[in-house]
Coordinates of C-alpha atoms in Angstrom, one line a residue:
Chain A
X1 CA -7.6 -9.6 24.9
X2 CA -9.2 -6.3 24.3
X3 CA -9.8 -5.4 19.6
X4 CA -10.8 -2.4 17.7
X5 CA -11.5 -3.2 14.4
X6 CA -11.9 1.0 12.5
X7 CA -14.7 0.7 10.7
X8 CA -14.0 1.3 6.6
X9 CA -17.1 2.5 4.7
X10 CA -18.1 5.3 2.1
X11 CA -20.4 7.8 1.1
X12 CA -22.6 6.6 3.6
X13 CA -22.1 3.2 3.2
X14 CA -20.0 0.4 4.9
X15 CA -17.3 -1.7 3.2
X16 CA -17.4 -5.6 2.6
X17 CA -13.4 -5.6 3.8
X18 CA -14.4 -5.0 6.9
X19 CA -16.7 -8.1 7.9
X20 CA -13.3 -9.5 6.8
X21 CA -11.1 -7.6 9.7
X22 CA -13.8 -8.6 11.8
X23 CA -13.2 -12.3 10.7
X24 CA -9.1 -11.3 11.6
X25 CA -9.5 -9.6 14.5
X26 CA -11.5 -12.5 15.8
X27 CA -9.2 -15.2 16.0
X28 CA -7.6 -12.7 18.9
X29 CA -10.0 -12.0 21.2
X30 CA -13.9 -13.6 20.8
X31 CA -15.7 -10.6 20.6
X32 CA -14.5 -6.7 18.6
X33 CA -15.6 -3.6 18.4
X34 CA -15.7 -1.3 15.6
X35 CA -15.1 2.0 15.8
X36 CA -17.6 4.3 12.5
X37 CA -16.1 7.6 12.7
X38 CA -17.7 10.1 9.8
X39 CA -20.9 11.6 9.6
X40 CA -24.2 10.7 8.4
X41 CA -23.1 7.1 9.6
X42 CA -26.3 5.9 10.5
X43 CA -26.2 3.1 7.9
X44 CA -22.6 1.9 8.4
X45 CA -23.1 1.8 12.2
X46 CA -26.6 -0.4 11.8
X47 CA -24.0 -3.1 9.2
X48 CA -21.7 -2.7 11.6
X49 CA -24.2 -4.0 14.8
X50 CA -25.2 -7.0 12.1
X51 CA -21.6 -8.4 11.3
X52 CA -21.4 -11.3 14.0
X53 CA -18.5 -10.7 17.1
X54 CA -18.4 -7.5 16.9
X55 CA -20.4 -6.9 20.9
X56 CA -20.1 -2.8 20.4
X57 CA -19.7 -0.2 17.7
X58 CA -18.2 2.4 18.8
X59 CA -19.4 5.9 17.6
X60 CA -18.2 9.2 15.9
X61 CA -20.8 11.5 13.8
X62 CA -19.8 14.6 13.4
X63 CA -19.1 17.0 9.9
X64 CA -14.9 17.7 11.5
X65 CA -14.7 14.0 10.2
X66 CA -17.3 13.4 7.2
X67 CA -13.8 13.0 4.4
X68 CA -11.7 11.3 7.7
X69 CA -9.0 12.7 6.9
X70 CA -5.5 10.8 8.7
X71 CA -4.4 13.7 11.0
X72 CA -8.0 13.9 13.7
X73 CA -9.2 10.9 12.9
X74 CA -6.3 9.9 13.9
X75 CA -6.0 11.4 17.0
X76 CA -9.7 10.8 17.8
X77 CA -8.3 6.3 17.5
X78 CA -5.4 7.7 19.6
X79 CA -8.0 9.1 22.5
X80 CA -10.3 5.8 22.5
X81 CA -6.7 3.8 22.3
X82 CA -6.7 3.1 26.0
X83 CA -8.8 0.1 27.2
X84 CA -6.7 -1.7 24.3
X85 CA -4.6 -4.6 23.6
X86 CA -5.5 -4.6 19.5
X87 CA -6.0 -2.1 17.2
X88 CA -6.6 -3.6 13.4
X89 CA -8.2 -1.7 9.9
X90 CA -8.3 -2.8 6.6
X91 CA -5.2 -2.5 4.7
X92 CA -7.1 -0.5 2.2
X93 CA -5.9 2.9 1.1
X94 CA -8.2 4.2 4.4
X95 CA -6.4 2.3 6.8
X96 CA -2.4 2.9 5.6
X97 CA -2.7 6.6 5.0
X98 CA -4.0 7.1 10.0
X99 CA -3.3 3.3 11.1
X100 CA 0.4 4.1 11.4
X101 CA -0.3 8.1 12.4
X102 CA -1.6 5.9 15.4
X103 CA 1.4 3.7 16.5
X104 CA 3.2 6.9 16.4
X105 CA 1.2 8.8 18.9
X106 CA 1.2 5.4 20.0
X107 CA 4.6 5.0 20.1
X108 CA 4.6 1.4 18.8
X109 CA 5.8 0.1 15.9
X110 CA 2.3 -0.7 13.3
X111 CA 2.4 -4.8 11.7
X112 CA 1.4 -3.4 7.6
X113 CA -0.3 -6.5 6.1
X114 CA -1.3 -8.8 8.1
X115 CA -2.3 -12.2 5.8
X116 CA -2.8 -15.1 8.6
X117 CA -2.8 -15.0 12.7
X118 CA -0.9 -17.1 14.6
X119 CA -1.8 -16.2 18.0
X120 CA -2.5 -12.7 19.4
X121 CA 1.3 -11.6 18.9
X122 CA 2.6 -13.8 16.3
X123 CA 1.1 -12.5 12.5
X124 CA 2.8 -13.4 8.9
X125 CA 2.6 -11.4 6.2
X126 CA 4.7 -10.7 3.0
X127 CA 7.6 -9.0 2.2
X128 CA 9.9 -8.2 -0.9
X129 CA 6.1 -8.0 -3.2
X130 CA 5.5 -11.4 -1.9
X131 CA 8.3 -13.3 -2.9
X132 CA 8.6 -13.8 0.7
X133 CA 6.4 -14.3 4.0
X134 CA 7.4 -13.2 7.3
X135 CA 6.2 -14.5 10.7
X136 CA 6.8 -11.6 13.0
X137 CA 5.8 -10.8 16.8
X138 CA 5.0 -7.9 18.7
X139 CA 6.7 -7.4 21.6
X140 CA 4.3 -3.8 22.1
X141 CA 2.0 -3.9 24.7
X142 CA -0.6 -2.8 21.9
X143 CA -0.5 -3.5 18.5
X144 CA -1.9 -2.1 16.2
X145 CA -1.3 -4.1 12.4
X146 CA -3.6 -3.0 9.0
X147 CA -4.8 -6.5 7.6
X148 CA -5.3 -7.4 3.4
X149 CA -8.8 -8.1 3.6
X150 CA -8.3 -10.5 0.5
X151 CA -6.2 -12.8 3.0
X152 CA -9.4 -13.8 4.7
X153 CA -13.5 -14.9 4.9
X154 CA -16.3 -12.6 5.4
X155 CA -18.2 -12.6 9.3
X156 CA -22.0 -13.8 9.1
X157 CA -24.9 -11.6 10.2
X158 CA -26.3 -11.4 14.4
X159 CA -29.1 -9.4 15.3
X160 CA -28.1 -6.0 16.3
X161 CA -25.1 -5.8 19.3
X162 CA -25.0 -2.4 21.3
X163 CA -24.6 0.8 19.5
X164 CA -22.0 3.4 21.8
X165 CA -22.6 7.2 20.8
X166 CA -19.1 9.4 21.5
X167 CA -19.1 13.1 21.2
X168 CA -15.3 14.2 20.6
X169 CA -14.9 16.8 18.3
X170 CA -11.2 16.6 17.7
X171 CA -10.8 19.3 15.5
X172 CA -8.4 19.0 12.0
X173 CA -6.6 22.8 12.2
X174 CA -4.0 20.8 9.2
X175 CA -5.0 19.6 6.2
X176 CA -8.2 19.8 3.9
X177 CA -10.4 18.1 2.0
X178 CA -10.9 19.8 -1.6
X179 CA -12.2 17.2 -3.6
X180 CA -12.4 13.8 -5.3
X181 CA -13.0 12.5 -8.6
X182 CA -14.5 8.5 -8.0
X183 CA -14.5 6.8 -10.4
X184 CA -18.3 5.5 -11.3
X185 CA -19.0 2.1 -11.7
X186 CA -21.8 -0.8 -11.5
X187 CA -19.6 -2.8 -10.5
X188 CA -18.5 -4.8 -7.7
X189 CA -15.4 -2.8 -5.8
X190 CA -12.1 -5.4 -7.2
X191 CA -10.7 -6.0 -3.7
X192 CA -14.1 -7.4 -2.8
X193 CA -15.9 -8.9 -6.0
X194 CA -16.0 -12.8 -5.8
X195 CA -14.2 -13.0 -10.1
X196 CA -12.4 -10.1 -11.9
X197 CA -11.2 -9.9 -15.5
X198 CA -8.0 -7.6 -15.7
X199 CA -6.5 -6.5 -19.4
X200 CA -3.1 -5.6 -19.4
X201 CA -0.5 -3.9 -22.4
X202 CA -2.2 -6.9 -25.0
X203 CA -5.2 -4.8 -25.1
X204 CA -4.1 -2.2 -27.5
X205 CA -5.8 0.8 -26.0
X206 CA -8.6 1.6 -23.5
X207 CA -11.5 1.8 -25.7
X208 CA -10.7 -2.1 -25.9
X209 CA -11.1 -2.2 -22.6
X210 CA -14.9 -2.4 -23.8
X211 CA -14.6 -6.0 -24.8
X212 CA -14.7 -7.0 -21.1
X213 CA -17.9 -5.6 -20.2
X214 CA -20.2 -7.7 -21.6
X215 CA -18.3 -10.5 -20.1
X216 CA -18.0 -8.5 -16.4
X217 CA -21.4 -8.2 -16.6
X218 CA -22.4 -12.0 -17.5
X219 CA -20.2 -13.0 -14.7
X220 CA -21.1 -10.0 -11.8
X221 CA -16.7 -9.3 -12.1
X222 CA -15.2 -6.4 -11.5
X223 CA -12.0 -4.9 -14.1
X224 CA -8.9 -4.5 -13.4
X225 CA -6.3 -3.8 -15.6
X226 CA -2.2 -4.3 -14.8
X227 CA -0.5 -2.0 -14.2
X228 CA 1.4 -1.2 -18.6
X229 CA -2.2 -0.6 -18.8
X230 CA -2.7 1.8 -16.6
X231 CA 0.6 3.4 -17.3
X232 CA 0.2 3.7 -20.9
X233 CA -3.1 5.1 -19.9
X234 CA -5.6 2.9 -21.4
X235 CA -7.7 2.9 -18.1
X236 CA -7.6 4.9 -14.8
X237 CA -5.1 4.0 -11.8
X238 CA -7.4 3.0 -9.5
X239 CA -8.3 -0.6 -11.1
X240 CA -4.5 -1.5 -11.1
X241 CA -4.2 -5.1 -9.9
X242 CA -1.0 -5.9 -8.1
X243 CA 2.1 -5.0 -5.3
X244 CA 1.6 -0.9 -5.8
X245 CA -2.7 -1.6 -7.0
X246 CA -5.4 -3.6 -5.1
X247 CA -4.3 -6.9 -3.4
X248 CA -7.4 -9.3 -4.4
X249 CA -7.9 -12.9 -4.0
X250 CA -11.6 -13.3 -6.2
X251 CA -12.3 -17.5 -6.2
X252 CA -11.9 -16.2 -10.1
X253 CA -9.7 -14.7 -12.2
X254 CA -8.6 -13.8 -15.7
X255 CA -6.2 -12.3 -16.9
X256 CA -6.9 -11.0 -20.4
X257 CA -3.3 -9.6 -22.2
X258 CA -1.9 -10.0 -19.2
X259 CA 1.7 -11.4 -19.3
X260 CA 2.8 -11.5 -15.9
X261 CA 5.1 -9.3 -13.8
X262 CA 6.2 -10.1 -10.8
X263 CA 5.0 -6.5 -9.5
X264 CA 1.6 -8.4 -11.4
X265 CA 1.4 -12.0 -10.3
X266 CA 2.3 -10.2 -6.6
X267 CA -1.7 -9.0 -7.0
X268 CA -3.6 -12.2 -7.8
X269 CA -1.9 -15.0 -7.1
X270 CA -3.6 -16.1 -4.6
X271 CA -6.8 -16.4 -6.1
X272 CA -8.3 -18.9 -6.2
X273 CA -8.5 -20.2 -9.8
X274 CA -6.7 -18.1 -12.8
X275 CA -7.1 -18.3 -15.9
X276 CA -5.1 -15.8 -18.9
X277 CA -5.7 -15.6 -21.7
X278 CA -2.7 -14.5 -24.1
X279 CA -1.3 -15.4 -27.5
X280 CA 2.1 -15.9 -26.5
X281 CA 2.8 -18.6 -25.1
X282 CA 5.7 -18.2 -22.6
X283 CA 4.1 -16.1 -21.5
X284 CA 4.7 -15.8 -17.2
X285 CA 0.8 -16.0 -16.3
X286 CA 0.8 -19.3 -18.1
X287 CA 3.2 -20.4 -14.5
X288 CA 0.9 -19.3 -12.4
X289 CA -2.1 -19.9 -14.4
X290 CA -5.3 -23.1 -13.4
X291 CA -6.4 -22.8 -17.2
X292 CA -4.1 -21.3 -20.0
X293 CA -5.6 -20.1 -23.2
X294 CA -2.7 -19.8 -26.0
X295 CA -4.8 -17.1 -29.1
X296 CA -5.2 -13.6 -30.0
X297 CA -7.4 -12.1 -27.6
X298 CA -9.8 -9.8 -29.8
X299 CA -10.5 -13.6 -30.9
X300 CA -11.2 -14.8 -27.4
X301 CA -13.8 -12.4 -25.5
X302 CA -16.1 -12.1 -28.3
X303 CA -16.3 -16.0 -28.2
X304 CA -16.3 -16.4 -24.3
X305 CA -18.4 -13.6 -24.1
X306 CA -20.8 -15.4 -25.9
X307 CA -20.3 -18.7 -24.2
X308 CA -21.7 -17.3 -21.2
Chain B
X1 CA 12.1 26.5 0.8
X2 CA 13.7 24.1 2.0
X3 CA 12.4 19.7 1.4
X4 CA 13.6 16.8 3.5
X5 CA 14.8 13.7 1.0
X6 CA 14.8 10.2 3.2
X7 CA 15.8 7.9 0.9
X8 CA 16.3 4.1 1.1
X9 CA 19.2 1.6 -0.1
X10 CA 17.0 -1.6 -1.1
X11 CA 17.2 -4.5 -4.0
X12 CA 17.1 -3.5 -7.1
X13 CA 13.5 -3.4 -8.4
X14 CA 14.1 -6.2 -11.3
X15 CA 16.0 -9.3 -8.9
X16 CA 13.7 -11.0 -7.9
X17 CA 14.1 -11.6 -4.1
X18 CA 15.1 -14.7 -3.1
X19 CA 14.6 -16.3 0.6
X20 CA 17.5 -18.3 2.6
X21 CA 18.1 -21.5 3.1
X22 CA 18.0 -21.2 6.5
X23 CA 14.5 -19.0 7.2
X24 CA 15.9 -16.8 9.2
X25 CA 15.5 -13.6 6.1
X26 CA 16.3 -13.2 2.9
X27 CA 19.6 -13.1 0.9
X28 CA 20.5 -10.4 -0.3
X29 CA 24.4 -11.2 0.1
X30 CA 26.1 -10.3 -3.7
X31 CA 22.2 -8.8 -4.6
X32 CA 22.6 -5.8 -6.9
X33 CA 21.4 -2.8 -4.5
X34 CA 19.1 0.5 -5.4
X35 CA 17.5 3.4 -5.1
X36 CA 14.1 1.8 -4.1
X37 CA 11.9 3.3 -6.6
X38 CA 9.6 5.7 -4.1
X39 CA 12.4 7.6 -3.1
X40 CA 13.2 7.6 -7.3
X41 CA 10.5 9.1 -7.7
X42 CA 10.5 11.6 -4.2
X43 CA 13.5 13.1 -6.1
X44 CA 12.5 13.8 -8.5
X45 CA 9.4 15.7 -7.6
X46 CA 11.9 18.0 -4.8
X47 CA 14.8 19.0 -7.7
X48 CA 11.2 19.4 -10.6
X49 CA 10.3 22.3 -7.0
X50 CA 14.0 23.9 -7.3
X51 CA 14.1 24.2 -11.1
X52 CA 10.6 26.0 -10.8
X53 CA 12.2 27.8 -7.8
X54 CA 10.4 27.2 -5.7
X55 CA 12.1 24.6 -3.5
X56 CA 15.6 26.7 -2.3
X57 CA 17.8 23.7 -0.8
X58 CA 16.8 20.0 -1.2
X59 CA 19.0 17.3 1.5
X60 CA 18.8 14.0 1.1
X61 CA 18.8 11.8 3.6
X62 CA 19.6 8.2 4.2
X63 CA 19.6 5.3 8.0
X64 CA 21.8 2.6 7.5
X65 CA 25.8 1.2 7.3
X66 CA 28.4 3.2 4.8
X67 CA 27.1 1.6 1.6
X68 CA 23.5 3.7 1.7
X69 CA 26.0 6.4 0.9
X70 CA 26.2 5.3 -2.8
X71 CA 22.4 6.3 -3.1
X72 CA 23.0 9.7 -1.7
X73 CA 25.6 10.0 -4.6
X74 CA 22.9 9.2 -7.0
X75 CA 20.7 11.4 -5.2
X76 CA 22.9 14.3 -5.4
X77 CA 23.8 13.6 -8.9
X78 CA 20.1 14.1 -9.6
X79 CA 20.5 17.1 -8.0
X80 CA 19.7 17.4 -4.2
X81 CA 22.7 19.9 -2.9
X82 CA 23.6 18.2 -0.3
X83 CA 23.1 14.5 1.2
X84 CA 23.2 14.1 5.1
X85 CA 23.9 9.7 6.6
X86 CA 22.7 7.9 9.3
X87 CA 25.0 6.3 9.8
X88 CA 23.8 2.7 11.5
X89 CA 24.8 -1.3 11.2
X90 CA 21.3 -1.7 13.4
X91 CA 18.0 -2.7 11.8
X92 CA 15.7 -0.5 11.8
X93 CA 11.7 -0.8 12.3
X94 CA 9.6 2.3 10.1
X95 CA 8.9 3.5 13.8
X96 CA 12.4 4.2 14.1
X97 CA 13.1 5.7 11.2
X98 CA 10.6 8.3 11.6
X99 CA 12.3 8.6 14.8
X100 CA 14.8 9.7 14.1
X101 CA 14.0 12.1 11.1
X102 CA 12.5 13.7 13.1
X103 CA 15.4 14.7 15.1
X104 CA 16.9 16.2 11.5
X105 CA 13.4 17.8 10.6
X106 CA 13.8 19.4 14.2
X107 CA 16.9 20.3 13.5
X108 CA 16.2 21.7 9.4
X109 CA 12.7 22.7 9.6
X110 CA 12.3 22.1 6.0
X111 CA 8.7 22.8 5.0
X112 CA 8.4 20.3 2.8
X113 CA 9.6 16.4 3.6
X114 CA 9.0 14.5 0.3
X115 CA 9.5 10.5 0.9
X116 CA 8.6 7.0 -1.5
X117 CA 5.0 5.5 -0.2
X118 CA 6.9 2.2 0.9
X119 CA 9.9 0.7 0.6
X120 CA 10.3 -2.6 -1.2
X121 CA 11.5 -4.5 0.5
X122 CA 9.4 -4.0 4.0
X123 CA 6.5 -3.0 2.0
X124 CA 5.0 -2.0 5.0
X125 CA 4.1 2.3 4.4
X126 CA 4.1 3.5 6.9
X127 CA 7.3 6.1 7.8
X128 CA 6.4 9.6 6.3
X129 CA 3.0 8.9 8.4
X130 CA 4.8 8.2 11.1
X131 CA 7.4 10.9 11.1
X132 CA 4.2 13.2 10.1
X133 CA 2.7 12.1 13.5
X134 CA 5.8 13.0 15.0
X135 CA 6.3 16.3 13.9
X136 CA 2.8 17.3 14.6
X137 CA 2.7 18.2 10.2
X138 CA -0.1 18.0 7.8
X139 CA 0.3 13.9 5.6
X140 CA -0.5 14.1 2.1
X141 CA -0.1 10.5 1.0
X142 CA 0.7 8.1 -1.8
X143 CA -0.2 11.6 -4.1
X144 CA 0.5 11.5 -7.5
X145 CA 0.5 15.3 -7.9
X146 CA 1.6 18.2 -6.0
X147 CA 0.9 21.8 -6.5
X148 CA 2.2 24.6 -4.1
X149 CA 0.8 27.3 -3.2
X150 CA 1.3 30.5 -0.1
X151 CA 1.8 28.2 2.5
X152 CA -0.4 25.8 1.1
X153 CA 0.0 22.1 -0.6
X154 CA -2.0 21.1 -2.9
X155 CA -1.6 17.0 -2.6
X156 CA -4.0 14.8 -4.9
X157 CA -4.4 11.3 -3.6
X158 CA -4.6 7.5 -5.6
X159 CA -6.7 6.4 -3.2
X160 CA -9.4 2.3 -3.7
X161 CA -12.5 4.6 -5.3
X162 CA -10.3 7.1 -7.5
X163 CA -8.5 11.0 -6.7
X164 CA -9.1 13.3 -3.3
X165 CA -7.2 16.4 -3.7
X166 CA -6.0 17.9 -0.2
X167 CA -4.6 21.2 1.0
X168 CA -1.8 20.9 3.5
X169 CA -0.6 23.2 6.0
X170 CA 2.9 23.9 5.3
X171 CA 5.3 21.8 6.9
X172 CA 3.5 19.1 6.1
X173 CA 5.3 15.6 4.9
X174 CA 3.4 14.1 1.1
X175 CA 4.4 10.1 -0.2
X176 CA 4.6 9.1 -3.6
X177 CA 2.8 7.3 -5.4
X178 CA 4.2 6.0 -9.1
X179 CA 2.4 8.5 -11.5
X180 CA 3.4 11.6 -9.2
X181 CA 6.5 11.7 -12.1
X182 CA 9.0 10.3 -13.9
X183 CA 12.6 10.4 -12.8
X184 CA 15.5 10.9 -14.6
X185 CA 18.7 9.6 -15.9
X186 CA 21.6 11.2 -13.6
X187 CA 24.2 12.9 -16.2
X188 CA 28.1 11.3 -16.6
X189 CA 28.9 15.3 -15.7
X190 CA 26.5 16.0 -12.2
X191 CA 28.0 12.5 -11.3
X192 CA 31.6 13.4 -11.1
X193 CA 29.6 17.3 -9.6
X194 CA 28.1 15.1 -7.2
X195 CA 31.1 14.0 -5.7
X196 CA 32.3 17.4 -5.3
X197 CA 28.9 18.2 -3.7
X198 CA 28.8 17.6 0.5
X199 CA 27.8 15.0 2.7
X200 CA 27.6 14.9 6.5
X201 CA 27.7 11.5 8.6
X202 CA 26.1 11.8 11.4
X203 CA 26.1 8.3 14.3
X204 CA 22.6 7.1 14.9
X205 CA 23.1 6.7 18.6
X206 CA 23.8 10.4 19.3
X207 CA 21.4 11.5 18.6
X208 CA 19.1 10.5 21.6
X209 CA 16.2 7.9 19.4
X210 CA 16.1 4.3 20.8
X211 CA 15.9 1.7 18.1
X212 CA 16.2 -0.7 20.5
X213 CA 13.7 -3.9 18.4
X214 CA 9.7 -4.0 19.3
X215 CA 9.3 -7.2 16.6
X216 CA 11.0 -10.2 16.4
X217 CA 11.3 -11.8 12.4
X218 CA 10.5 -15.2 13.1
X219 CA 10.5 -16.7 10.6
X220 CA 10.6 -16.4 6.5
X221 CA 9.2 -18.1 4.5
X222 CA 8.7 -18.8 0.6
X223 CA 4.9 -17.9 -0.2
X224 CA 2.7 -21.4 -2.2
X225 CA 4.2 -21.6 -5.1
X226 CA 0.4 -22.0 -7.4
X227 CA 1.8 -25.0 -10.0
X228 CA 1.4 -24.1 -13.7
X229 CA -1.7 -26.0 -14.7
X230 CA -3.7 -26.3 -18.2
X231 CA -4.3 -25.4 -22.0
X232 CA -7.1 -25.7 -23.1
X233 CA -7.0 -26.1 -26.6
X234 CA -10.6 -23.3 -26.9
X235 CA -12.8 -21.0 -25.2
X236 CA -15.9 -23.9 -25.8
X237 CA -13.1 -25.7 -23.3
X238 CA -13.0 -23.9 -21.3
X239 CA -16.2 -22.3 -20.0
X240 CA -16.8 -26.1 -19.3
X241 CA -13.8 -26.4 -17.5
X242 CA -14.9 -23.7 -15.7
X243 CA -18.2 -24.8 -15.3
X244 CA -17.4 -28.4 -14.9
X245 CA -13.8 -29.0 -13.3
X246 CA -13.3 -25.6 -11.3
X247 CA -17.1 -25.4 -10.7
X248 CA -16.5 -20.5 -9.9
X249 CA -19.4 -19.6 -13.0
X250 CA -22.7 -21.6 -13.9

C-alpha cells in the first residue's frame, strides 16, 4: 500500500486535522507521503515533516496554488496520483471541494467522511445524518477517501522526514479567487478544540452569545451554535455545529439553550462528555447528555463562569 | 442562458431513518419521500434566475425509478420549464450519477448546472464536483450567494473559516448550501399546470454509461447509542461532577 495524504493548511499554517488524517492513513500503510500544495508554505512543510509516520513531504509552492482552488489542485493531485493506492484528505470544505474532482478524473468512486478504517479496502462511514453507519468495501484499484478528522486521534512528532520539491505549474483557467471574509477569532477552531460550548435559539439574540465568552476563555473552548441560532441570524454560519455544519467530537461539549434536533446531535454526539443546559426538561438534548441542568441559561451562565 | 437542475428523491428530512433488522440497509418501505432539501434550494435558485431574466430555460432532471417523476412534477410546479427522467432501478454511486448527467450536459449545453451540495441519504457530497470534473467546467461548491455577470458567475462559498468568493468562468457547476435562498411552495394552480409540462423519459442504459457498482455495501448498523446521564441540581454540582467524576476540566 502506498498512501498520499493531502495536507490541510490555511494562512501559512498546517491545520491540526492533517495529523488526524495521517493517523487514519497509517491504519492502511506503515508510512505516508504528504502533499503540500500552496504558496509560501515553508512552515506548513516543516510541520508536516515532523508528524510521526510521514515518510516524505511533497511540496508544490507556487502562486498558482495560493487559494487551493479545486480545478488546478485536482489536476495536480491527478498528476502525482500514479504511484498511490490510496489518496486521503480531510472531509473539510477544502477536501470535500477537491477530492471528488480528483476521483472523477481518475474514474473512481470516492468514499466520503470515513470514521473507521477496517482494512485497506473496507471503511465505516455515517449515512442518513449519522442515523446509520455503513460498512463499505471499495473495489477500486485506487481508493479516494475523505476522512472525518474528529473520529481519529492525532499523531506524535518525529524528527523531520525527507522533503521533495515538485515543480508543477498547473494554471487554473476556469476559476479565480475574488475575496475572503475570514472569521477572526483568538479561540481554537471548532473541529479541533478540546472543549466546545454552543448556544442555540434559547440565547435569544446575537448579543447574548457574549455570555459564552468568559466560560470559553476559562476552558480554552471554541464557541459553536445550532442551526436554529444561525438561521435566526444570531451568529455567522461557520459557527454551526450539525449535520450540515461542522462535526465535532471534543472531550467536553456544552449545549446551552439547544433543544437537540437530530440535525444538531449528528454534529456533536461523538463528544466524550456532553453537558446540556436548558429550561425545558423535555428537550431531546437531555437524552444524549451525560450531565443535564434544567434551568434558565441566563441565571446559569454567569454562575458557571465564576465557578470555573 | 439554459440552466440544468439535477434533483434527487430522498427520505423526507423530518423522518428518522431506521436500519433494517438484517443490517443490509436502511428501511425505506412505506417511508415518506421528498425532494432532497439542497435540491429544493437549487430549483429555487434556477427559477429566480429565470424570473430575473438571466435564465431562459430551466430543465430539471432526476435519475431513478418511476417514483422520482413525483419530484420532477414538483420541480415543474415550482417553475421549471421541462423535466427529464433518466429511468433506472440500479443503485447508483455519485460517479455513475455524474456520468449520466455529463451526457445530458453534452446534449443540452447548459451554461449553468445547479445541484444540491449533498443528498441527506447517502451524505456523499460528490456529484457536483464530479460532474464539473467530467465536463471540464469550473465549480462553485457550497454556495450561499450567486451573481451572474457577463460570462461569469460570482459565487460566495461557505468554507470552514468563513466565506470565500470565487469568479467562475461560465459554463459552470454550482452546488447549493442552506443559506443560498429560501425555497417557495408550489401553488395549486401551478401544480395543475405542471401536469401539462413536458416530461421526457430516457432509459439510463441507452446513455452508454457503465453502471456497475464499484463500492459494496457490506453492512448498515445503528450508531452506538448514548445513554442519558444524570440531571444535576445546581451549577455547583455540575462543576464538581465535571472536575471529579468526568475529569474533563481542571
